[in-house]
PDB file of C-alpha atoms in Angstrom:
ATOM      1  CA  UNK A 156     271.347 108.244  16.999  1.00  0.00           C
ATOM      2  CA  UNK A 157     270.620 106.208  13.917  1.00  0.00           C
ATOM      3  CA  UNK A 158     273.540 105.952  11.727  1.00  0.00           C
ATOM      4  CA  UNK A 159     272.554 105.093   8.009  1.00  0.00           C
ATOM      5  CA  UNK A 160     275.016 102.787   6.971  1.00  0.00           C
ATOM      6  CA  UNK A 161     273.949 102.060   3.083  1.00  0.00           C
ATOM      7  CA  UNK A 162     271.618 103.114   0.729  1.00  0.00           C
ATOM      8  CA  UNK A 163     269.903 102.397  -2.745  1.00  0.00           C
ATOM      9  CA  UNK A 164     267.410 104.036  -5.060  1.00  0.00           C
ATOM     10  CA  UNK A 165     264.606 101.264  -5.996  1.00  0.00           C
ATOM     11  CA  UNK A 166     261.051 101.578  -7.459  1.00  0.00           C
ATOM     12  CA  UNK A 167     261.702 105.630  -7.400  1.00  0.00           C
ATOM     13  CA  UNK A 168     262.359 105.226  -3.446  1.00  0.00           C
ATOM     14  CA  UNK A 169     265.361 104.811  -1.284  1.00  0.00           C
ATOM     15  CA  UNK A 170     266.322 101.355   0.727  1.00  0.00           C
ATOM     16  CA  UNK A 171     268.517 102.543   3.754  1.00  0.00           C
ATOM     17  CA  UNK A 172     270.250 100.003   6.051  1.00  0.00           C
ATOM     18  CA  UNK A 173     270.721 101.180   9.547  1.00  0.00           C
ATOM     19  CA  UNK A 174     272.064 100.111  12.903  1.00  0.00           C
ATOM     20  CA  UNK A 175     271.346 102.361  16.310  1.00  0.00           C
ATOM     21  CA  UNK A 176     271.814 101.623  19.608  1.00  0.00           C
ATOM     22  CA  UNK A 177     268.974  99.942  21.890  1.00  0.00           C
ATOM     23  CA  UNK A 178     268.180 100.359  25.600  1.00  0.00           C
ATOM     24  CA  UNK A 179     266.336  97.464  25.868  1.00  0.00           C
ATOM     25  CA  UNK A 180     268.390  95.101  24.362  1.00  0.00           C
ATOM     26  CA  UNK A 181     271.819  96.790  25.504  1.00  0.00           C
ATOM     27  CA  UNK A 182     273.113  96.483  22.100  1.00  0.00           C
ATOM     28  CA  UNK A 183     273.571  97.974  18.686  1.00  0.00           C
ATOM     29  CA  UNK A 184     270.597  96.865  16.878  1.00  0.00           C
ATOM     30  CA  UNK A 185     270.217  96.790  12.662  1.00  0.00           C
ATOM     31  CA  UNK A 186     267.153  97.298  10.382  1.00  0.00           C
ATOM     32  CA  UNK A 187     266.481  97.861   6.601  1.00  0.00           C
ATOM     33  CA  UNK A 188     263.940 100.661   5.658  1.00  0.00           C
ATOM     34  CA  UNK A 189     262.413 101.341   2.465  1.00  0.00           C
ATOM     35  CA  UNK A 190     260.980 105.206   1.965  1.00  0.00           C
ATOM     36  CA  UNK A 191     258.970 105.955  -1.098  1.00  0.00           C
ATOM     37  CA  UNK A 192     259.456 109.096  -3.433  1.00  0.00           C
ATOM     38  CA  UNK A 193     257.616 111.793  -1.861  1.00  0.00           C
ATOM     39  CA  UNK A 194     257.730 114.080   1.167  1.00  0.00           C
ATOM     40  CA  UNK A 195     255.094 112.371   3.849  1.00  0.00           C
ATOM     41  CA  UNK A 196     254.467 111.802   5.983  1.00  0.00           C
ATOM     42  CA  UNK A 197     254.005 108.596   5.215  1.00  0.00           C
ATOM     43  CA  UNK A 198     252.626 104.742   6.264  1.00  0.00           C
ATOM     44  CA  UNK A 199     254.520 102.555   8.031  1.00  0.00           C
ATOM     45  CA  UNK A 200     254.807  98.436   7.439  1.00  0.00           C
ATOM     46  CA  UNK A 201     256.825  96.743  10.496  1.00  0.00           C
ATOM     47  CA  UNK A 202     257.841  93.603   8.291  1.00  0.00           C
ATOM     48  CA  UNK A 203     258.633  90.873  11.285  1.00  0.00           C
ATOM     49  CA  UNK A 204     261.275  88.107   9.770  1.00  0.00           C
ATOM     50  CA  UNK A 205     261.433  84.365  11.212  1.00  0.00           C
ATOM     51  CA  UNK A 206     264.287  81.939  12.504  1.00  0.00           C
ATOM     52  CA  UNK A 207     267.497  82.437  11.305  1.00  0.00           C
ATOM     53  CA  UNK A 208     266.533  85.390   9.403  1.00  0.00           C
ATOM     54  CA  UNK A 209     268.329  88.824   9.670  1.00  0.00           C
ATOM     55  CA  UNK A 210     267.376  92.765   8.767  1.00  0.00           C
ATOM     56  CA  UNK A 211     268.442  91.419   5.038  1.00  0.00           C
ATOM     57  CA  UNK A 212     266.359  88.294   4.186  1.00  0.00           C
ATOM     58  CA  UNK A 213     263.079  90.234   3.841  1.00  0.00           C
ATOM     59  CA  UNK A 214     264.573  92.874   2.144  1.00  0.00           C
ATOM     60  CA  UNK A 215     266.209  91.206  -0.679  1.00  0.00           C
ATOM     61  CA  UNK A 216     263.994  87.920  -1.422  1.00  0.00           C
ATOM     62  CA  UNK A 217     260.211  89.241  -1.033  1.00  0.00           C
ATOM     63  CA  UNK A 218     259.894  91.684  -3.502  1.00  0.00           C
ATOM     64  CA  UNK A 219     258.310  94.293  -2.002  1.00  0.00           C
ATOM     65  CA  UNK A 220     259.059  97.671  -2.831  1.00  0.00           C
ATOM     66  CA  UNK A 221     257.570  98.353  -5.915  1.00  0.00           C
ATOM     67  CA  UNK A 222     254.288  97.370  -4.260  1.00  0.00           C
ATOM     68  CA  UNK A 223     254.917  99.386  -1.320  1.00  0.00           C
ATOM     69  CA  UNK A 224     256.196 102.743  -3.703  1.00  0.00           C
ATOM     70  CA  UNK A 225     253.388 102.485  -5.235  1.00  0.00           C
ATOM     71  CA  UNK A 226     250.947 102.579  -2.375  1.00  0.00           C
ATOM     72  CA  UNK A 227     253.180 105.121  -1.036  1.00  0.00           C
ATOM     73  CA  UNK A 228     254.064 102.976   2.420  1.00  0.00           C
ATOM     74  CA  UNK A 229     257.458 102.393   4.194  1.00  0.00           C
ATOM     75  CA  UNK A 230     258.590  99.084   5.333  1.00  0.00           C
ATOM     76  CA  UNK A 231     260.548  98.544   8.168  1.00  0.00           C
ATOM     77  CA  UNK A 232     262.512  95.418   8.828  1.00  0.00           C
ATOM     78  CA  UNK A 233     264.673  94.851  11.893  1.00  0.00           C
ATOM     79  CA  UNK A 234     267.033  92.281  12.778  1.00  0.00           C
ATOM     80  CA  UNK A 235     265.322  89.210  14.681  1.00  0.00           C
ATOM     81  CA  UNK A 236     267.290  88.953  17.709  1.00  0.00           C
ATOM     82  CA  UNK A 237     270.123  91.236  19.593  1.00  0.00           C
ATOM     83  CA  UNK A 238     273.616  89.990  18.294  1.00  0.00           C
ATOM     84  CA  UNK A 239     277.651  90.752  19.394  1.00  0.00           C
ATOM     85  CA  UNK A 240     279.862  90.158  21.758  1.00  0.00           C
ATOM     86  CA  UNK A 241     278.258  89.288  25.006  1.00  0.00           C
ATOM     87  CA  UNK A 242     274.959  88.299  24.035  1.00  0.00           C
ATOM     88  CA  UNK A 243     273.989  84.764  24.679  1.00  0.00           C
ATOM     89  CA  UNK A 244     273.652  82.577  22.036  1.00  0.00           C
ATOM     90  CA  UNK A 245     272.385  78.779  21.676  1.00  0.00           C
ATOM     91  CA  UNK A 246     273.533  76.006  18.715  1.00  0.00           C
ATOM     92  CA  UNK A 247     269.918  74.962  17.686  1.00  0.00           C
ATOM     93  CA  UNK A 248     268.848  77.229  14.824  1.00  0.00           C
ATOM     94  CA  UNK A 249     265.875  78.231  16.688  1.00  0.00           C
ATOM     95  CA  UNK A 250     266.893  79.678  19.914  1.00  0.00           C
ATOM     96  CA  UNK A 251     269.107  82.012  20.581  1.00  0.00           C
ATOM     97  CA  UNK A 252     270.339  84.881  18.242  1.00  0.00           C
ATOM     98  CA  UNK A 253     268.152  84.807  15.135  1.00  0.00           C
ATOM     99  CA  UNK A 254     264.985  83.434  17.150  1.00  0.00           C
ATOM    100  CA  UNK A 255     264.628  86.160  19.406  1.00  0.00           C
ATOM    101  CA  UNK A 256     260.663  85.276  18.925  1.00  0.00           C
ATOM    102  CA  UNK A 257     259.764  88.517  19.924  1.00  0.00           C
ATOM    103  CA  UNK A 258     259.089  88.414  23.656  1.00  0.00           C
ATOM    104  CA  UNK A 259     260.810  89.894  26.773  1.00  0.00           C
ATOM    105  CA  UNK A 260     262.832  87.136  28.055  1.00  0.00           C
ATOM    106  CA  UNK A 261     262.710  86.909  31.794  1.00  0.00           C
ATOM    107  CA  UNK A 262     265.616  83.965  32.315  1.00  0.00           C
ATOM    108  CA  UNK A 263     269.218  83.759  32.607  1.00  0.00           C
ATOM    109  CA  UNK A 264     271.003  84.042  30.769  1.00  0.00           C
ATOM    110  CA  UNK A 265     268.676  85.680  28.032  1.00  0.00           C
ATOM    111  CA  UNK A 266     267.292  88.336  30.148  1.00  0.00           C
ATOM    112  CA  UNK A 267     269.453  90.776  29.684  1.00  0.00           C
ATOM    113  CA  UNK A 268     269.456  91.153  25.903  1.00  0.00           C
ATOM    114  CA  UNK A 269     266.748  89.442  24.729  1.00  0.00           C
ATOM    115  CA  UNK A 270     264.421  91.933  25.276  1.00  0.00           C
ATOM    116  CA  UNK A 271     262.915  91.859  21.393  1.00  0.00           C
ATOM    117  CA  UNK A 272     259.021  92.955  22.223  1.00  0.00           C
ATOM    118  CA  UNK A 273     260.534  96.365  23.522  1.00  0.00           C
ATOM    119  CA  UNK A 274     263.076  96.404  20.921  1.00  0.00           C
ATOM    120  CA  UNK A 275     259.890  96.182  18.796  1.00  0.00           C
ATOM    121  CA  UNK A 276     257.396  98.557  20.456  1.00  0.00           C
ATOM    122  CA  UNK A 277     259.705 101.536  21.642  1.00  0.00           C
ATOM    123  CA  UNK A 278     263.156 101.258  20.031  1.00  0.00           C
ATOM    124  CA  UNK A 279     262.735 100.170  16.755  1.00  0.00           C
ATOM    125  CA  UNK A 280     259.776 102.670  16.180  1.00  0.00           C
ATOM    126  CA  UNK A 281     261.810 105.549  17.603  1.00  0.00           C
ATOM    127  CA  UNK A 282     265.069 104.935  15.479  1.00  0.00           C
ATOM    128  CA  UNK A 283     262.804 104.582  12.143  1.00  0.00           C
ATOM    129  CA  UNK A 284     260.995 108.137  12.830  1.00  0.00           C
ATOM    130  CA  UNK A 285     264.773 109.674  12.397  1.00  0.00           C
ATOM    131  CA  UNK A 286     265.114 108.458   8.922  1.00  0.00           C
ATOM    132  CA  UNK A 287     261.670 108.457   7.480  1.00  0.00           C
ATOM    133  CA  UNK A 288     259.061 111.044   7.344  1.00  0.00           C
ATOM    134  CA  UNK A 289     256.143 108.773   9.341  1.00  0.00           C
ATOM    135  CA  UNK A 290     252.869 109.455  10.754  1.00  0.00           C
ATOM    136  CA  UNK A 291     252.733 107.377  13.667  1.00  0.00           C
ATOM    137  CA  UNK A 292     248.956 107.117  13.749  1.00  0.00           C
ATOM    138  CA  UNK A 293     249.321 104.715  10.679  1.00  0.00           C
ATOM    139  CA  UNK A 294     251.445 101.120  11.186  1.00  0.00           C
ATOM    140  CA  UNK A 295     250.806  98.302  10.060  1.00  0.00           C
ATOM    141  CA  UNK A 296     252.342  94.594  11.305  1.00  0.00           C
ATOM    142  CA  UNK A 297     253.378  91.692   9.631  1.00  0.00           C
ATOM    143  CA  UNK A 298     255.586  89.081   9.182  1.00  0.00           C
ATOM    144  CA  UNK A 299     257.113  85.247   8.735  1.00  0.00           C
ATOM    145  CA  UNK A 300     256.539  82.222  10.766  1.00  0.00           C
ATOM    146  CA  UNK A 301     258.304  83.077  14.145  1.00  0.00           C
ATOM    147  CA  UNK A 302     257.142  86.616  12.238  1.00  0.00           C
ATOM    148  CA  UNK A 303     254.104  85.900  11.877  1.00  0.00           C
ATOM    149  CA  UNK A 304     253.706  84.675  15.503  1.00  0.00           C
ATOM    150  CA  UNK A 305     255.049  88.430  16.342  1.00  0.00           C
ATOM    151  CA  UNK A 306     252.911  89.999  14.340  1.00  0.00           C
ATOM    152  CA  UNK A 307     249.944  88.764  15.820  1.00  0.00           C
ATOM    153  CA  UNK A 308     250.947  89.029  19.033  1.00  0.00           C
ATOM    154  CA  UNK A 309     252.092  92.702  19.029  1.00  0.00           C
ATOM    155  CA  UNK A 310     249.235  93.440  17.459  1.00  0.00           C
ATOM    156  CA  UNK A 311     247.149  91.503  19.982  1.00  0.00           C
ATOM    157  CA  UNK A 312     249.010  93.242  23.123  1.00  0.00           C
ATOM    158  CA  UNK A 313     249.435  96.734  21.455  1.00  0.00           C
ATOM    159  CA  UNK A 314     246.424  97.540  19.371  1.00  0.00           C
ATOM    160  CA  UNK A 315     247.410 101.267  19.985  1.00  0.00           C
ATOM    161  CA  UNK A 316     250.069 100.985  17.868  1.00  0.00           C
ATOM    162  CA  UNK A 317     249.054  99.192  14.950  1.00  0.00           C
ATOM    163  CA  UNK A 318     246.219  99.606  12.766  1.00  0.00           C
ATOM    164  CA  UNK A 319     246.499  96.598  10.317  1.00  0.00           C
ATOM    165  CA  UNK A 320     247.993  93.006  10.692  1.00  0.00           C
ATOM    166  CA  UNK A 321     248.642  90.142   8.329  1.00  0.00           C
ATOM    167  CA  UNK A 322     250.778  87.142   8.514  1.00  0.00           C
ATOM    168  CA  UNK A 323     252.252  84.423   6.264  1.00  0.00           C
ATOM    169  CA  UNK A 324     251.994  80.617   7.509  1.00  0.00           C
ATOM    170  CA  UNK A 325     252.701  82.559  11.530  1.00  0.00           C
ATOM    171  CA  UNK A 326     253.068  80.238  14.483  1.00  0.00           C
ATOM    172  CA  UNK A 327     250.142  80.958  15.947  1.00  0.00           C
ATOM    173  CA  UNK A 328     249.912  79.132  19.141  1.00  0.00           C
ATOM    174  CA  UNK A 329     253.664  78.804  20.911  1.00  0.00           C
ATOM    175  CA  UNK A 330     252.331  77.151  23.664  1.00  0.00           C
ATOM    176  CA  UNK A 331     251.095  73.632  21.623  1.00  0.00           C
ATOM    177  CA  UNK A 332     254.240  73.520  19.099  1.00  0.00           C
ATOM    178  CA  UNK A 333     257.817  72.318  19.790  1.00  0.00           C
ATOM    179  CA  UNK A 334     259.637  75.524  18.659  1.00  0.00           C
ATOM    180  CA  UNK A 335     257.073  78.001  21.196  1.00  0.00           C
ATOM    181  CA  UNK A 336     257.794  75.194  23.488  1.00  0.00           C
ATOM    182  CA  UNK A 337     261.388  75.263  23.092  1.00  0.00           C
ATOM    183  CA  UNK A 338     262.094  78.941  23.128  1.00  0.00           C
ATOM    184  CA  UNK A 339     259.537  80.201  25.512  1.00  0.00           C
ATOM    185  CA  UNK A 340     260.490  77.484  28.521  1.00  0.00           C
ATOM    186  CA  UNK A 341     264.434  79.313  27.561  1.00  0.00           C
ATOM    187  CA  UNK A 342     263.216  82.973  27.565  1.00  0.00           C
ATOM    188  CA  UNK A 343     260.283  82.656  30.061  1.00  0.00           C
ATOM    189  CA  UNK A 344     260.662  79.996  32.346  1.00  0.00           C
ATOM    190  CA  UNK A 345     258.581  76.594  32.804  1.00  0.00           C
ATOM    191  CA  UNK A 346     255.561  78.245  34.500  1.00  0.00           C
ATOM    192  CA  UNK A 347     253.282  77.794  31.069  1.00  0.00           C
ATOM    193  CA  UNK A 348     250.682  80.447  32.399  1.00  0.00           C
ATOM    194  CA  UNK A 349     252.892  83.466  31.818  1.00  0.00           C
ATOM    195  CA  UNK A 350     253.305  81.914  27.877  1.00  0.00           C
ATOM    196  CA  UNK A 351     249.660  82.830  27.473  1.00  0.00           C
ATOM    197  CA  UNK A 352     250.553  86.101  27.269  1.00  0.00           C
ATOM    198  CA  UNK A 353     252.296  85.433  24.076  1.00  0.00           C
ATOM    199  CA  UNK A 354     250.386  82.850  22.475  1.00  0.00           C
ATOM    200  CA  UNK A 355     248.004  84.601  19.694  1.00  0.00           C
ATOM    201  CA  UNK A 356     245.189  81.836  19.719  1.00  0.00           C
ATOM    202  CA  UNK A 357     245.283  82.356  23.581  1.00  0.00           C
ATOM    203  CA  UNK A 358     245.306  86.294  23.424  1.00  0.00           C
ATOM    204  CA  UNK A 359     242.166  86.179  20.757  1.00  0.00           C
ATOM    205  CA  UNK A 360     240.177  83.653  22.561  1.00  0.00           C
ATOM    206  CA  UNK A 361     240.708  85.869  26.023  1.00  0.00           C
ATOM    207  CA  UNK A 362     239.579  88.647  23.854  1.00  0.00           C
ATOM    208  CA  UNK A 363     242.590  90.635  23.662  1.00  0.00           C
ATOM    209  CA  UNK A 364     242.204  93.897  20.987  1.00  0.00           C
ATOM    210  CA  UNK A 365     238.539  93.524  20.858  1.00  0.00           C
ATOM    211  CA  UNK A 366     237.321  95.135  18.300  1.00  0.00           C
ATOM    212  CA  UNK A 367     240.867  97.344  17.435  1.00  0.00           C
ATOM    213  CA  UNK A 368     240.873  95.234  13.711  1.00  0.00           C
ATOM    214  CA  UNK A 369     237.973  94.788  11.095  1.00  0.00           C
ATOM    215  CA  UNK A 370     239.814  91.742   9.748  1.00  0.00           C
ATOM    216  CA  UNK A 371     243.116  89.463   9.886  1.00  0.00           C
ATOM    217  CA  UNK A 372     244.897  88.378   7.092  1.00  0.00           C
ATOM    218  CA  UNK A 373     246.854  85.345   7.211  1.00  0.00           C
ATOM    219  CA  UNK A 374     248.244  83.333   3.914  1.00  0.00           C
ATOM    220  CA  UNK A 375     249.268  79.644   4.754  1.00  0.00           C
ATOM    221  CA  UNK A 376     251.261  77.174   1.473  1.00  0.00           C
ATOM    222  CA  UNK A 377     249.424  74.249   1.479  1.00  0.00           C
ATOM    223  CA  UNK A 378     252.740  72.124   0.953  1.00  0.00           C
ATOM    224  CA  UNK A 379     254.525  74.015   4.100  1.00  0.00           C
ATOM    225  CA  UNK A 380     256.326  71.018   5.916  1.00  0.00           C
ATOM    226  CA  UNK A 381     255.775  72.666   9.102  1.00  0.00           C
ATOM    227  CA  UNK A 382     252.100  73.332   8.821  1.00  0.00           C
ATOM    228  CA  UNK A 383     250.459  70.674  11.103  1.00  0.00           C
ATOM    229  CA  UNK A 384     253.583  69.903  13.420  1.00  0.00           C
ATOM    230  CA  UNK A 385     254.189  73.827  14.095  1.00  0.00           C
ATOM    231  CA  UNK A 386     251.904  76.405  12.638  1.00  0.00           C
ATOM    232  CA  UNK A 387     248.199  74.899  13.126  1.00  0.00           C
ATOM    233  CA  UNK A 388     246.576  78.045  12.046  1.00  0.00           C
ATOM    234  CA  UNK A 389     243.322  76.185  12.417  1.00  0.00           C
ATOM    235  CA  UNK A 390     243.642  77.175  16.207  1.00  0.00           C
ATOM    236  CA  UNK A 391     243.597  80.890  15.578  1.00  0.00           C
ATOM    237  CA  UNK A 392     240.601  80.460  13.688  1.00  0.00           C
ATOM    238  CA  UNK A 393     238.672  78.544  15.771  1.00  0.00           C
ATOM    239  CA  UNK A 394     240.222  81.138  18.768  1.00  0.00           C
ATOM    240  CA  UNK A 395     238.621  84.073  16.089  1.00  0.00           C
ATOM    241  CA  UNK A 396     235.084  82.251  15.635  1.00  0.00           C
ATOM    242  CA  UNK A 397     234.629  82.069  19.229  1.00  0.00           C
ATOM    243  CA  UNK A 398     234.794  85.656  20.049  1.00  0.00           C
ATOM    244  CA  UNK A 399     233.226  87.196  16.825  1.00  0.00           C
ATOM    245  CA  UNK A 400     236.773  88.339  15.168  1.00  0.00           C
ATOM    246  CA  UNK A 401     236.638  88.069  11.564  1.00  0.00           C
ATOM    247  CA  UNK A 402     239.501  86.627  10.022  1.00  0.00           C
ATOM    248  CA  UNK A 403     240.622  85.982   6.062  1.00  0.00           C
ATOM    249  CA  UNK A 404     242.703  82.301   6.001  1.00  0.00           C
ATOM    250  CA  UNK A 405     243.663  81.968   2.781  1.00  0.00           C
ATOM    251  CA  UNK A 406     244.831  78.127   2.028  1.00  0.00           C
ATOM    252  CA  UNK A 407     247.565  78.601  -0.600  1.00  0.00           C
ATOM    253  CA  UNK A 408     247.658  75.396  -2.889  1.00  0.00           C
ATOM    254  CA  UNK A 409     251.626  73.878  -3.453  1.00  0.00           C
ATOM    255  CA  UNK A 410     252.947  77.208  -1.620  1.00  0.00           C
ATOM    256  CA  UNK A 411     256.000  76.097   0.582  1.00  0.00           C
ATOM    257  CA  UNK A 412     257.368  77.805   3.740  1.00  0.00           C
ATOM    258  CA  UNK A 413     260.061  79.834   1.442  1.00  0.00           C
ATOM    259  CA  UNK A 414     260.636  82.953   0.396  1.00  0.00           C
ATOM    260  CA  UNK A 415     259.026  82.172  -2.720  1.00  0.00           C
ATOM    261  CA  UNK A 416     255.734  81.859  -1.463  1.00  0.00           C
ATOM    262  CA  UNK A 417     255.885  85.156   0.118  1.00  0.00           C
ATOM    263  CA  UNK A 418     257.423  86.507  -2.982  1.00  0.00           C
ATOM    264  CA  UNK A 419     254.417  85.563  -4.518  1.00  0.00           C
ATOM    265  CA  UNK A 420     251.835  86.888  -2.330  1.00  0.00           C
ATOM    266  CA  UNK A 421     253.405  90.030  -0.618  1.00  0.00           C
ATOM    267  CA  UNK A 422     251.578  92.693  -2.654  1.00  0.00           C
ATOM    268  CA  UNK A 423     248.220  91.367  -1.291  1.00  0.00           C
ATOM    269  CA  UNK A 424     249.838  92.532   1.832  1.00  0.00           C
ATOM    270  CA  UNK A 425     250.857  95.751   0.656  1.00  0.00           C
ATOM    271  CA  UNK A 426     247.623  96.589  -0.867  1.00  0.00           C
ATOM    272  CA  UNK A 427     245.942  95.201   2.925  1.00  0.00           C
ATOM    273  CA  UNK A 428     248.119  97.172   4.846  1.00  0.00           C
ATOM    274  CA  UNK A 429     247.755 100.117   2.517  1.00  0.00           C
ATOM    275  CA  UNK A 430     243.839 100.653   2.589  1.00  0.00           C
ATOM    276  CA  UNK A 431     243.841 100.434   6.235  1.00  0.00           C
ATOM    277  CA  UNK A 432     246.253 103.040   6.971  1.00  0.00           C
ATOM    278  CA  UNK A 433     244.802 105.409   4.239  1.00  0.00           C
ATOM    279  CA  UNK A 434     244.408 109.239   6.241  1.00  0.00           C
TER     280      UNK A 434
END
């Protein structure tokens, strides 16, 4: 049972916050959910937020919903990781809760929460059909740096339940970046084949979702500090050219890896997402 624990009118919709409980992460899990004026059923936008980042940070610094009520499309933003009493946790801002990176972990002692591409998938999808009036044959993915990285991946490994993707400066290959490195030898264990599974610029060039999307979007700030140690999205396109994908980079000039620069940009996303889930 979802339990709706705030709400607010905006843009002639309604924001709701809500927490439910999740079988596969054995917790109570929390997500923010924006539902235009109107009866539906409507669009659905599965916003995915990056390290650190909760159901909130999305919700109140990108600027979305008057986009989104205007194209008539929900947005649905969950928390990035399982949280509470019991669930492991690590120091380092980017493992551990907030940096759930949106796999199943396999290895103690993350296993038995940390079970975020479920969460995603079944869960989340579930608990947002009980407060929103949505037609599950139109969803759309996208997201933030660790985000981004789940956005394409889901996408990649679950074409049947997404129609549209997009990303903003998305870690695109975990396996050749310190923070995929870090978190994935933690949740997955050191044997780097089963990371392939998870790495977009692997999935694409193995031809994963062939022909599921007519394009990709993906915006990248030109000034992002972590664009050549971490992001590299020059390896998803080179992964896309290979196998005939096409896919819209667009280079961002003095765009940083903030908030702002998502601010700025998010309702090209909208409008994306929008015409590809039109009935």
């Amino acid at each position: 049972m979802t339990e709706i624990l705030q709400q607010h009118r905006v843009h002639g919709g309604t924001l709701s916050y809500c927490r439910h409980p999740s079988a596969a992460t054995g917790t109570a899990m929390r997500f923010s959910i924006f539902t235009p004026g109107g009866e539906g059923p409507f669009p659905s936008l599965v916003w995915l937020s990056g390290l650190t980042c909760t159901e909130d940070n999305f919700t109140t610094k990108a600027g979305a919903y008057r986009a989104a009520a205007e194209a008539g499309l929900v947005i649905i933003a969950p928390d990035t990781s399982p949280r509470g009493e019991g669930v492991a946790d690590d120091p380092a801002y980017d493992l551990g809760q907030g940096a759930g990176f949106y796999v199943d972990a396999t290895e103690a002692p993350w296993a038995p929460h940390f079970r975020m591409e479920t969460y995603i998938t079944v869960d989340l999808l579930a608990a947002a059909a009980e407060v929103a009036p949505l037609d599950p044959a139109r969803r759309g993915v996208s997201g933030h740096s660790m985000g981004g990285h789940g956005a394409l991946t889901l996408a990649l490994r679950h074409p049947e339940l997404f129609q549209s993707v997009s990303a903003f400066a998305p870690i695109v290959s975990p396996t050749r970046c310190p923070w995929g490195e870090k978190a994935f030898t933690a949740y997955l264990g050191a044997d780097r084949a089963l990371w392939r599974a998870h790495d977009a610029a692997l999935l694409m060039a193995g031809g994963a979702a062939r022909g599921a999307y007519d394009d990709l979007l993906i915006d990248q700030g030109t000034a992002d500090n972590f664009l050549e140690g971490q992001l590299k999205p020059q390896l998803f396109v080179e992964a896309c050219a290979a196998v005939g994908q096409k896919v819209t980079l667009r280079m961002q000039a003095g765009y940083d890896h903030s908030y702002f620069f998502m601010a700025s940009f998010i309702a090209d996303h909208v409008a994306w997402h929008a015409q590809r889930l039109k009935p």
